[in-house]
Amino acid sequence: QLLDLQLEGGDEAAWARPGIARSVLRDLRRGRWVVEAGRDLHGLNREQARELLAGFLARSLRHGVRCVRIIHGKGLGSPGREAVLRRLVRGWLMQKIEILAYCQAKPQDGGEGAVIVLLRTQKKI
């Protein structure tokens, strides 16, 4: 069962993997995690976006990055102004076990056109 949380009265999308404390998501939304890396998926088709996102997340994990920003755009250039990548990116993130939580970015960080993502720690071998 996936959890789709709306906190502090906002309409912004926020999600946390079951078992993750609500305080983790609250801290992520409040900007208490430092964004260490980012990737812009604007203008890519779904296959390009999925491939670029998967590679970026894998590299981030390998380098011990915990918090990233994914810019998916607002769909303003899409037919019907539908934010196709926004919907797809959020779905892909929920499917990846290495993602602990995500929330919509603050307006100065991209607002509804971006998400802030918290990754799990990389297990040391």
mmCIF file of N, CA and C in Angstrom:
data_model
loop_
_atom_site.group_PDB
_atom_site.id
_atom_site.type_symbol
_atom_site.label_atom_id
_atom_site.label_comp_id
_atom_site.label_asym_id
_atom_site.label_seq_id
_atom_site.Cartn_x
_atom_site.Cartn_y
_atom_site.Cartn_z
ATOM 1 N N GLN A 1 0.852 -1.190 0.000
ATOM 2 C CA GLN A 1 0.000 0.000 0.000
ATOM 3 C C GLN A 1 0.890 1.244 0.000
ATOM 4 N N LEU A 2 0.714 2.107 -0.974
ATOM 5 C CA LEU A 2 1.504 3.333 -1.057
ATOM 6 C C LEU A 2 0.781 4.450 -0.331
ATOM 7 N N LEU A 3 1.560 5.298 0.266
ATOM 8 C CA LEU A 3 1.042 6.395 1.075
ATOM 9 C C LEU A 3 1.157 7.681 0.274
ATOM 10 N N ASP A 4 0.093 8.411 0.115
ATOM 11 C CA ASP A 4 0.162 9.713 -0.542
ATOM 12 C C ASP A 4 -0.281 10.740 0.490
ATOM 13 N N LEU A 5 0.667 11.448 1.041
ATOM 14 C CA LEU A 5 0.396 12.350 2.154
ATOM 15 C C LEU A 5 0.286 13.792 1.686
ATOM 16 N N GLN A 6 -0.629 14.511 2.263
ATOM 17 C CA GLN A 6 -0.724 15.946 2.040
ATOM 18 C C GLN A 6 -0.588 16.578 3.408
ATOM 19 N N LEU A 7 0.447 17.337 3.598
ATOM 20 C CA LEU A 7 0.754 17.894 4.906
ATOM 21 C C LEU A 7 0.581 19.401 4.926
ATOM 22 N N GLU A 8 0.343 19.924 6.107
ATOM 23 C CA GLU A 8 0.310 21.368 6.345
ATOM 24 C C GLU A 8 -0.658 22.097 5.426
ATOM 25 N N GLY A 9 -1.730 21.417 5.019
ATOM 26 C CA GLY A 9 -2.800 22.076 4.288
ATOM 27 C C GLY A 9 -2.515 22.400 2.838
ATOM 28 N N GLY A 10 -1.363 21.991 2.302
ATOM 29 C CA GLY A 10 -1.051 22.313 0.915
ATOM 30 C C GLY A 10 -1.580 21.262 -0.041
ATOM 31 N N ASP A 11 -1.655 21.614 -1.314
ATOM 32 C CA ASP A 11 -2.083 20.661 -2.328
ATOM 33 C C ASP A 11 -0.886 19.983 -2.974
ATOM 34 N N GLU A 12 0.321 20.326 -2.524
ATOM 35 C CA GLU A 12 1.519 19.790 -3.143
ATOM 36 C C GLU A 12 1.588 18.285 -2.925
ATOM 37 N N ALA A 13 2.077 17.594 -3.933
ATOM 38 C CA ALA A 13 2.240 16.155 -3.814
ATOM 39 C C ALA A 13 3.395 15.844 -2.882
ATOM 40 N N ALA A 14 3.172 14.872 -2.021
ATOM 41 C CA ALA A 14 4.227 14.397 -1.138
ATOM 42 C C ALA A 14 3.966 12.917 -0.912
ATOM 43 N N TRP A 15 5.018 12.135 -0.897
ATOM 44 C CA TRP A 15 4.877 10.692 -0.755
ATOM 45 C C TRP A 15 6.033 10.157 0.076
ATOM 46 N N ALA A 16 5.748 9.175 0.910
ATOM 47 C CA ALA A 16 6.793 8.494 1.677
ATOM 48 C C ALA A 16 6.514 7.000 1.639
ATOM 49 N N ARG A 17 7.583 6.237 1.547
ATOM 50 C CA ARG A 17 7.475 4.787 1.574
ATOM 51 C C ARG A 17 6.873 4.364 2.914
ATOM 52 N N PRO A 18 5.997 3.376 2.915
ATOM 53 C CA PRO A 18 5.449 2.884 4.186
ATOM 54 C C PRO A 18 6.579 2.534 5.158
ATOM 55 N N GLY A 19 6.404 2.940 6.403
ATOM 56 C CA GLY A 19 7.424 2.692 7.417
ATOM 57 C C GLY A 19 8.344 3.881 7.647
ATOM 58 N N ILE A 20 8.304 4.862 6.748
ATOM 59 C CA ILE A 20 9.118 6.065 6.914
ATOM 60 C C ILE A 20 8.338 7.027 7.811
ATOM 61 N N ALA A 21 9.007 7.562 8.811
ATOM 62 C CA ALA A 21 8.349 8.478 9.754
ATOM 63 C C ALA A 21 7.817 9.709 9.040
ATOM 64 N N ARG A 22 6.649 10.170 9.454
ATOM 65 C CA ARG A 22 6.071 11.396 8.871
ATOM 66 C C ARG A 22 7.012 12.580 9.050
ATOM 67 N N SER A 23 7.799 12.561 10.121
ATOM 68 C CA SER A 23 8.728 13.673 10.372
ATOM 69 C C SER A 23 9.781 13.772 9.267
ATOM 70 N N VAL A 24 10.154 12.649 8.664
ATOM 71 C CA VAL A 24 11.130 12.660 7.564
ATOM 72 C C VAL A 24 10.550 13.442 6.385
ATOM 73 N N LEU A 25 9.315 13.155 6.043
ATOM 74 C CA LEU A 25 8.664 13.851 4.935
ATOM 75 C C LEU A 25 8.449 15.325 5.277
ATOM 76 N N ARG A 26 8.058 15.604 6.506
ATOM 77 C CA ARG A 26 7.861 16.995 6.939
ATOM 78 C C ARG A 26 9.169 17.777 6.814
ATOM 79 N N ASP A 27 10.271 17.184 7.264
ATOM 80 C CA ASP A 27 11.579 17.841 7.162
ATOM 81 C C ASP A 27 11.976 18.057 5.701
ATOM 82 N N LEU A 28 11.677 17.088 4.852
ATOM 83 C CA LEU A 28 11.984 17.221 3.425
ATOM 84 C C LEU A 28 11.199 18.402 2.841
ATOM 85 N N ARG A 29 9.919 18.496 3.164
ATOM 86 C CA ARG A 29 9.079 19.594 2.649
ATOM 87 C C ARG A 29 9.519 20.951 3.172
ATOM 88 N N ARG A 30 10.033 20.974 4.363
ATOM 89 C CA ARG A 30 10.465 22.245 4.960
ATOM 90 C C ARG A 30 11.862 22.661 4.533
ATOM 91 N N GLY A 31 12.513 21.861 3.725
ATOM 92 C CA GLY A 31 13.830 22.226 3.223
ATOM 93 C C GLY A 31 14.970 21.936 4.178
ATOM 94 N N ARG A 32 14.771 21.022 5.123
ATOM 95 C CA ARG A 32 15.826 20.711 6.091
ATOM 96 C C ARG A 32 16.879 19.764 5.533
ATOM 97 N N TRP A 33 16.591 19.162 4.396
ATOM 98 C CA TRP A 33 17.594 18.339 3.708
ATOM 99 C C TRP A 33 18.253 19.215 2.649
ATOM 100 N N VAL A 34 19.563 19.143 2.554
ATOM 101 C CA VAL A 34 20.296 19.915 1.548
ATOM 102 C C VAL A 34 20.249 19.156 0.226
ATOM 103 N N VAL A 35 19.783 19.831 -0.826
ATOM 104 C CA VAL A 35 19.772 19.227 -2.159
ATOM 105 C C VAL A 35 21.210 19.188 -2.661
ATOM 106 N N GLU A 36 21.709 17.981 -2.888
ATOM 107 C CA GLU A 36 23.114 17.791 -3.257
ATOM 108 C C GLU A 36 23.334 17.651 -4.758
ATOM 109 N N ALA A 37 22.290 17.332 -5.501
ATOM 110 C CA ALA A 37 22.428 17.137 -6.945
ATOM 111 C C ALA A 37 21.059 17.310 -7.584
ATOM 112 N N GLY A 38 21.056 17.502 -8.887
ATOM 113 C CA GLY A 38 19.788 17.665 -9.585
ATOM 114 C C GLY A 38 19.882 17.238 -11.031
ATOM 115 N N ARG A 39 18.722 16.979 -11.611
ATOM 116 C CA ARG A 39 18.658 16.588 -13.012
ATOM 117 C C ARG A 39 17.423 17.226 -13.619
ATOM 118 N N ASP A 40 17.594 17.795 -14.800
ATOM 119 C CA ASP A 40 16.498 18.439 -15.515
ATOM 120 C C ASP A 40 16.037 17.524 -16.645
ATOM 121 N N LEU A 41 14.776 17.134 -16.623
ATOM 122 C CA LEU A 41 14.209 16.235 -17.632
ATOM 123 C C LEU A 41 13.334 16.969 -18.645
ATOM 124 N N HIS A 42 13.276 18.311 -18.550
ATOM 125 C CA HIS A 42 12.488 19.134 -19.476
ATOM 126 C C HIS A 42 12.692 18.704 -20.912
ATOM 127 N N GLY A 43 11.622 18.604 -21.645
ATOM 128 C CA GLY A 43 11.720 18.425 -23.094
ATOM 129 C C GLY A 43 12.091 17.036 -23.554
ATOM 130 N N LEU A 44 12.284 16.088 -22.639
ATOM 131 C CA LEU A 44 12.622 14.724 -23.037
ATOM 132 C C LEU A 44 11.344 13.920 -23.249
ATOM 133 N N ASN A 45 11.429 12.885 -24.085
ATOM 134 C CA ASN A 45 10.277 11.996 -24.187
ATOM 135 C C ASN A 45 10.326 11.008 -23.016
ATOM 136 N N ARG A 46 9.302 10.197 -22.857
ATOM 137 C CA ARG A 46 9.231 9.346 -21.666
ATOM 138 C C ARG A 46 10.385 8.351 -21.581
ATOM 139 N N GLU A 47 10.811 7.784 -22.704
ATOM 140 C CA GLU A 47 11.918 6.820 -22.672
ATOM 141 C C GLU A 47 13.230 7.500 -22.276
ATOM 142 N N GLN A 48 13.492 8.663 -22.877
ATOM 143 C CA GLN A 48 14.703 9.414 -22.537
ATOM 144 C C GLN A 48 14.686 9.809 -21.067
ATOM 145 N N ALA A 49 13.542 10.293 -20.596
ATOM 146 C CA ALA A 49 13.419 10.741 -19.208
ATOM 147 C C ALA A 49 13.635 9.581 -18.247
ATOM 148 N N ARG A 50 13.033 8.429 -18.519
ATOM 149 C CA ARG A 50 13.169 7.265 -17.632
ATOM 150 C C ARG A 50 14.623 6.801 -17.571
ATOM 151 N N GLU A 51 15.280 6.764 -18.724
ATOM 152 C CA GLU A 51 16.671 6.326 -18.785
ATOM 153 C C GLU A 51 17.597 7.312 -18.043
ATOM 154 N N LEU A 52 17.408 8.599 -18.290
ATOM 155 C CA LEU A 52 18.235 9.618 -17.637
ATOM 156 C C LEU A 52 18.005 9.614 -16.122
ATOM 157 N N LEU A 53 16.751 9.490 -15.705
ATOM 158 C CA LEU A 53 16.428 9.464 -14.281
ATOM 159 C C LEU A 53 17.050 8.244 -13.596
ATOM 160 N N ALA A 54 16.927 7.074 -14.202
ATOM 161 C CA ALA A 54 17.487 5.853 -13.608
ATOM 162 C C ALA A 54 19.001 5.957 -13.452
ATOM 163 N N GLY A 55 19.682 6.468 -14.467
ATOM 164 C CA GLY A 55 21.132 6.634 -14.400
ATOM 165 C C GLY A 55 21.544 7.647 -13.344
ATOM 166 N N PHE A 56 20.815 8.749 -13.282
ATOM 167 C CA PHE A 56 21.099 9.793 -12.299
ATOM 168 C C PHE A 56 20.918 9.260 -10.875
ATOM 169 N N LEU A 57 19.830 8.549 -10.633
ATOM 170 C CA LEU A 57 19.593 8.001 -9.291
ATOM 171 C C LEU A 57 20.661 6.975 -8.919
ATOM 172 N N ALA A 58 21.049 6.131 -9.857
ATOM 173 C CA ALA A 58 22.085 5.118 -9.586
ATOM 174 C C ALA A 58 23.418 5.789 -9.248
ATOM 175 N N ARG A 59 23.806 6.814 -10.016
ATOM 176 C CA ARG A 59 25.057 7.543 -9.733
ATOM 177 C C ARG A 59 24.982 8.253 -8.386
ATOM 178 N N SER A 60 23.832 8.860 -8.104
ATOM 179 C CA SER A 60 23.660 9.552 -6.830
ATOM 180 C C SER A 60 23.845 8.586 -5.661
ATOM 181 N N LEU A 61 23.239 7.418 -5.757
ATOM 182 C CA LEU A 61 23.372 6.406 -4.696
ATOM 183 C C LEU A 61 24.827 5.977 -4.530
ATOM 184 N N ARG A 62 25.495 5.714 -5.655
ATOM 185 C CA ARG A 62 26.900 5.271 -5.601
ATOM 186 C C ARG A 62 27.787 6.305 -4.922
ATOM 187 N N HIS A 63 27.461 7.579 -5.099
ATOM 188 C CA HIS A 63 28.280 8.650 -4.530
ATOM 189 C C HIS A 63 27.799 9.103 -3.155
ATOM 190 N N GLY A 64 26.827 8.399 -2.592
ATOM 191 C CA GLY A 64 26.367 8.710 -1.246
ATOM 192 C C GLY A 64 25.490 9.942 -1.143
ATOM 193 N N VAL A 65 24.930 10.380 -2.272
ATOM 194 C CA VAL A 65 24.036 11.537 -2.274
ATOM 195 C C VAL A 65 22.700 11.104 -1.674
ATOM 196 N N ARG A 66 22.163 11.913 -0.769
ATOM 197 C CA ARG A 66 20.907 11.552 -0.094
ATOM 198 C C ARG A 66 19.701 12.335 -0.595
ATOM 199 N N CYS A 67 19.902 13.569 -1.071
ATOM 200 C CA CYS A 67 18.769 14.414 -1.437
ATOM 201 C C CYS A 67 19.029 15.052 -2.808
ATOM 202 N N VAL A 68 18.080 14.866 -3.727
ATOM 203 C CA VAL A 68 18.233 15.382 -5.086
ATOM 204 C C VAL A 68 16.957 16.106 -5.515
ATOM 205 N N ARG A 69 17.119 16.948 -6.543
ATOM 206 C CA ARG A 69 15.966 17.617 -7.145
ATOM 207 C C ARG A 69 15.824 17.125 -8.578
ATOM 208 N N ILE A 70 14.607 16.727 -8.932
ATOM 209 C CA ILE A 70 14.298 16.308 -10.298
ATOM 210 C C ILE A 70 13.351 17.350 -10.876
ATOM 211 N N ILE A 71 13.773 17.982 -11.969
ATOM 212 C CA ILE A 71 12.927 18.964 -12.651
ATOM 213 C C ILE A 71 12.240 18.240 -13.810
ATOM 214 N N HIS A 72 10.922 18.119 -13.716
ATOM 215 C CA HIS A 72 10.166 17.436 -14.765
ATOM 216 C C HIS A 72 9.362 18.407 -15.610
ATOM 217 N N GLY A 73 9.289 19.657 -15.194
ATOM 218 C CA GLY A 73 8.531 20.658 -15.935
ATOM 219 C C GLY A 73 7.062 20.660 -15.539
ATOM 220 N N LYS A 74 6.364 21.660 -16.025
ATOM 221 C CA LYS A 74 4.959 21.846 -15.667
ATOM 222 C C LYS A 74 4.011 21.438 -16.780
ATOM 223 N N GLY A 75 4.560 20.974 -17.897
ATOM 224 C CA GLY A 75 3.710 20.533 -18.995
ATOM 225 C C GLY A 75 3.214 21.663 -19.882
ATOM 226 N N LEU A 76 3.780 22.858 -19.726
ATOM 227 C CA LEU A 76 3.276 24.004 -20.489
ATOM 228 C C LEU A 76 3.484 23.848 -21.988
ATOM 229 N N GLY A 77 4.499 23.070 -22.387
ATOM 230 C CA GLY A 77 4.749 22.866 -23.814
ATOM 231 C C GLY A 77 4.138 21.587 -24.354
ATOM 232 N N SER A 78 3.425 20.862 -23.514
ATOM 233 C CA SER A 78 2.822 19.589 -23.917
ATOM 234 C C SER A 78 1.441 19.804 -24.527
ATOM 235 N N PRO A 79 1.019 18.853 -25.377
ATOM 236 C CA PRO A 79 -0.347 18.946 -25.909
ATOM 237 C C PRO A 79 -1.343 18.979 -24.750
ATOM 238 N N GLY A 80 -2.265 19.903 -24.790
ATOM 239 C CA GLY A 80 -3.247 20.039 -23.724
ATOM 240 C C GLY A 80 -2.651 20.556 -22.422
ATOM 241 N N ARG A 81 -1.398 20.984 -22.480
ATOM 242 C CA ARG A 81 -0.674 21.500 -21.295
ATOM 243 C C ARG A 81 -0.678 20.497 -20.142
ATOM 244 N N GLU A 82 -0.708 19.201 -20.498
ATOM 245 C CA GLU A 82 -0.705 18.150 -19.486
ATOM 246 C C GLU A 82 0.726 17.872 -19.042
ATOM 247 N N ALA A 83 0.935 17.807 -17.743
ATOM 248 C CA ALA A 83 2.267 17.556 -17.187
ATOM 249 C C ALA A 83 2.541 16.047 -17.192
ATOM 250 N N VAL A 84 2.817 15.515 -18.386
ATOM 251 C CA VAL A 84 3.015 14.081 -18.553
ATOM 252 C C VAL A 84 4.208 13.601 -17.734
ATOM 253 N N LEU A 85 5.351 14.296 -17.846
ATOM 254 C CA LEU A 85 6.535 13.850 -17.110
ATOM 255 C C LEU A 85 6.343 13.941 -15.602
ATOM 256 N N ARG A 86 5.596 14.919 -15.130
ATOM 257 C CA ARG A 86 5.358 15.022 -13.690
ATOM 258 C C ARG A 86 4.709 13.733 -13.179
ATOM 259 N N ARG A 87 3.645 13.312 -13.854
ATOM 260 C CA ARG A 87 2.934 12.094 -13.453
ATOM 261 C C ARG A 87 3.841 10.865 -13.563
ATOM 262 N N LEU A 88 4.561 10.759 -14.670
ATOM 263 C CA LEU A 88 5.442 9.608 -14.880
ATOM 264 C C LEU A 88 6.564 9.557 -13.849
ATOM 265 N N VAL A 89 7.240 10.692 -13.630
ATOM 266 C CA VAL A 89 8.365 10.737 -12.693
ATOM 267 C C VAL A 89 7.918 10.312 -11.306
ATOM 268 N N ARG A 90 6.790 10.832 -10.852
ATOM 269 C CA ARG A 90 6.309 10.479 -9.514
ATOM 270 C C ARG A 90 5.997 8.987 -9.421
ATOM 271 N N GLY A 91 5.428 8.424 -10.464
ATOM 272 C CA GLY A 91 5.164 6.981 -10.490
ATOM 273 C C GLY A 91 6.447 6.170 -10.469
ATOM 274 N N TRP A 92 7.424 6.574 -11.277
ATOM 275 C CA TRP A 92 8.709 5.854 -11.298
ATOM 276 C C TRP A 92 9.389 5.901 -9.936
ATOM 277 N N LEU A 93 9.358 7.063 -9.286
ATOM 278 C CA LEU A 93 10.009 7.201 -7.978
ATOM 279 C C LEU A 93 9.383 6.268 -6.951
ATOM 280 N N MET A 94 8.056 6.141 -6.969
ATOM 281 C CA MET A 94 7.377 5.270 -6.003
ATOM 282 C C MET A 94 7.736 3.799 -6.211
ATOM 283 N N GLN A 95 8.115 3.434 -7.434
ATOM 284 C CA GLN A 95 8.446 2.043 -7.734
ATOM 285 C C GLN A 95 9.868 1.672 -7.323
ATOM 286 N N LYS A 96 10.717 2.668 -7.106
ATOM 287 C CA LYS A 96 12.127 2.395 -6.820
ATOM 288 C C LYS A 96 12.358 2.248 -5.321
ATOM 289 N N ILE A 97 12.876 1.099 -4.914
ATOM 290 C CA ILE A 97 13.088 0.799 -3.503
ATOM 291 C C ILE A 97 14.091 1.753 -2.858
ATOM 292 N N GLU A 98 14.975 2.341 -3.660
ATOM 293 C CA GLU A 98 15.984 3.247 -3.104
ATOM 294 C C GLU A 98 15.420 4.639 -2.772
ATOM 295 N N ILE A 99 14.181 4.900 -3.149
ATOM 296 C CA ILE A 99 13.550 6.190 -2.854
ATOM 297 C C ILE A 99 12.762 6.061 -1.556
ATOM 298 N N LEU A 100 13.093 6.910 -0.573
ATOM 299 C CA LEU A 100 12.389 6.889 0.707
ATOM 300 C C LEU A 100 11.182 7.818 0.699
ATOM 301 N N ALA A 101 11.323 8.981 0.060
ATOM 302 C CA ALA A 101 10.240 9.972 0.062
ATOM 303 C C ALA A 101 10.511 11.004 -1.029
ATOM 304 N N TYR A 102 9.448 11.706 -1.412
ATOM 305 C CA TYR A 102 9.613 12.875 -2.271
ATOM 306 C C TYR A 102 8.510 13.871 -1.959
ATOM 307 N N CYS A 103 8.757 15.117 -2.343
ATOM 308 C CA CYS A 103 7.742 16.159 -2.188
ATOM 309 C C CYS A 103 7.935 17.176 -3.304
ATOM 310 N N GLN A 104 6.882 17.934 -3.546
ATOM 311 C CA GLN A 104 6.975 19.010 -4.522
ATOM 312 C C GLN A 104 7.992 20.036 -4.040
ATOM 313 N N ALA A 105 8.757 20.562 -4.960
ATOM 314 C CA ALA A 105 9.765 21.568 -4.618
ATOM 315 C C ALA A 105 9.101 22.874 -4.186
ATOM 316 N N LYS A 106 9.842 23.662 -3.410
ATOM 317 C CA LYS A 106 9.376 25.003 -3.046
ATOM 318 C C LYS A 106 9.344 25.854 -4.316
ATOM 319 N N PRO A 107 8.534 26.921 -4.332
ATOM 320 C CA PRO A 107 8.428 27.742 -5.552
ATOM 321 C C PRO A 107 9.779 28.193 -6.106
ATOM 322 N N GLN A 108 10.711 28.585 -5.234
ATOM 323 C CA GLN A 108 12.021 29.053 -5.708
ATOM 324 C C GLN A 108 12.883 27.920 -6.275
ATOM 325 N N ASP A 109 12.495 26.668 -6.022
ATOM 326 C CA ASP A 109 13.250 25.511 -6.513
ATOM 327 C C ASP A 109 12.543 24.794 -7.658
ATOM 328 N N GLY A 110 11.487 25.398 -8.191
ATOM 329 C CA GLY A 110 10.787 24.798 -9.319
ATOM 330 C C GLY A 110 9.315 24.534 -9.067
ATOM 331 N N GLY A 111 8.874 24.638 -7.816
ATOM 332 C CA GLY A 111 7.458 24.472 -7.503
ATOM 333 C C GLY A 111 6.870 23.202 -8.069
ATOM 334 N N GLU A 112 5.711 23.342 -8.726
ATOM 335 C CA GLU A 112 5.032 22.153 -9.252
ATOM 336 C C GLU A 112 5.754 21.529 -10.438
ATOM 337 N N GLY A 113 6.825 22.155 -10.903
ATOM 338 C CA GLY A 113 7.611 21.601 -12.004
ATOM 339 C C GLY A 113 8.796 20.775 -11.546
ATOM 340 N N ALA A 114 8.897 20.516 -10.229
ATOM 341 C CA ALA A 114 10.048 19.768 -9.719
ATOM 342 C C ALA A 114 9.679 19.036 -8.432
ATOM 343 N N VAL A 115 10.445 18.000 -8.132
ATOM 344 C CA VAL A 115 10.297 17.281 -6.869
ATOM 345 C C VAL A 115 11.647 17.185 -6.173
ATOM 346 N N ILE A 116 11.588 17.187 -4.846
ATOM 347 C CA ILE A 116 12.764 16.963 -4.015
ATOM 348 C C ILE A 116 12.661 15.518 -3.539
ATOM 349 N N VAL A 117 13.734 14.762 -3.705
ATOM 350 C CA VAL A 117 13.704 13.318 -3.475
ATOM 351 C C VAL A 117 14.737 12.929 -2.429
ATOM 352 N N LEU A 118 14.319 12.101 -1.482
ATOM 353 C CA LEU A 118 15.222 11.573 -0.462
ATOM 354 C C LEU A 118 15.551 10.127 -0.799
ATOM 355 N N LEU A 119 16.845 9.850 -0.955
ATOM 356 C CA LEU A 119 17.299 8.496 -1.277
ATOM 357 C C LEU A 119 17.780 7.787 -0.016
ATOM 358 N N ARG A 120 17.696 6.470 -0.033
ATOM 359 C CA ARG A 120 18.206 5.699 1.094
ATOM 360 C C ARG A 120 19.713 5.751 1.094
ATOM 361 N N THR A 121 20.306 5.382 2.219
ATOM 362 C CA THR A 121 21.770 5.325 2.262
ATOM 363 C C THR A 121 22.213 4.097 1.491
ATOM 364 N N GLN A 122 23.347 4.209 0.847
ATOM 365 C CA GLN A 122 23.907 3.085 0.099
ATOM 366 C C GLN A 122 24.512 2.112 1.078
ATOM 367 N N LYS A 123 24.137 0.858 0.966
ATOM 368 C CA LYS A 123 24.706 -0.144 1.873
ATOM 369 C C LYS A 123 26.166 -0.399 1.511
ATOM 370 N N LYS A 124 27.027 -0.409 2.508
ATOM 371 C CA LYS A 124 28.449 -0.677 2.288
ATOM 372 C C LYS A 124 28.651 -2.190 2.175
ATOM 373 N N ILE A 125 29.457 -2.564 1.196
ATOM 374 C CA ILE A 125 29.714 -4.001 0.974
ATOM 375 C C ILE A 125 31.060 -4.361 1.579
#
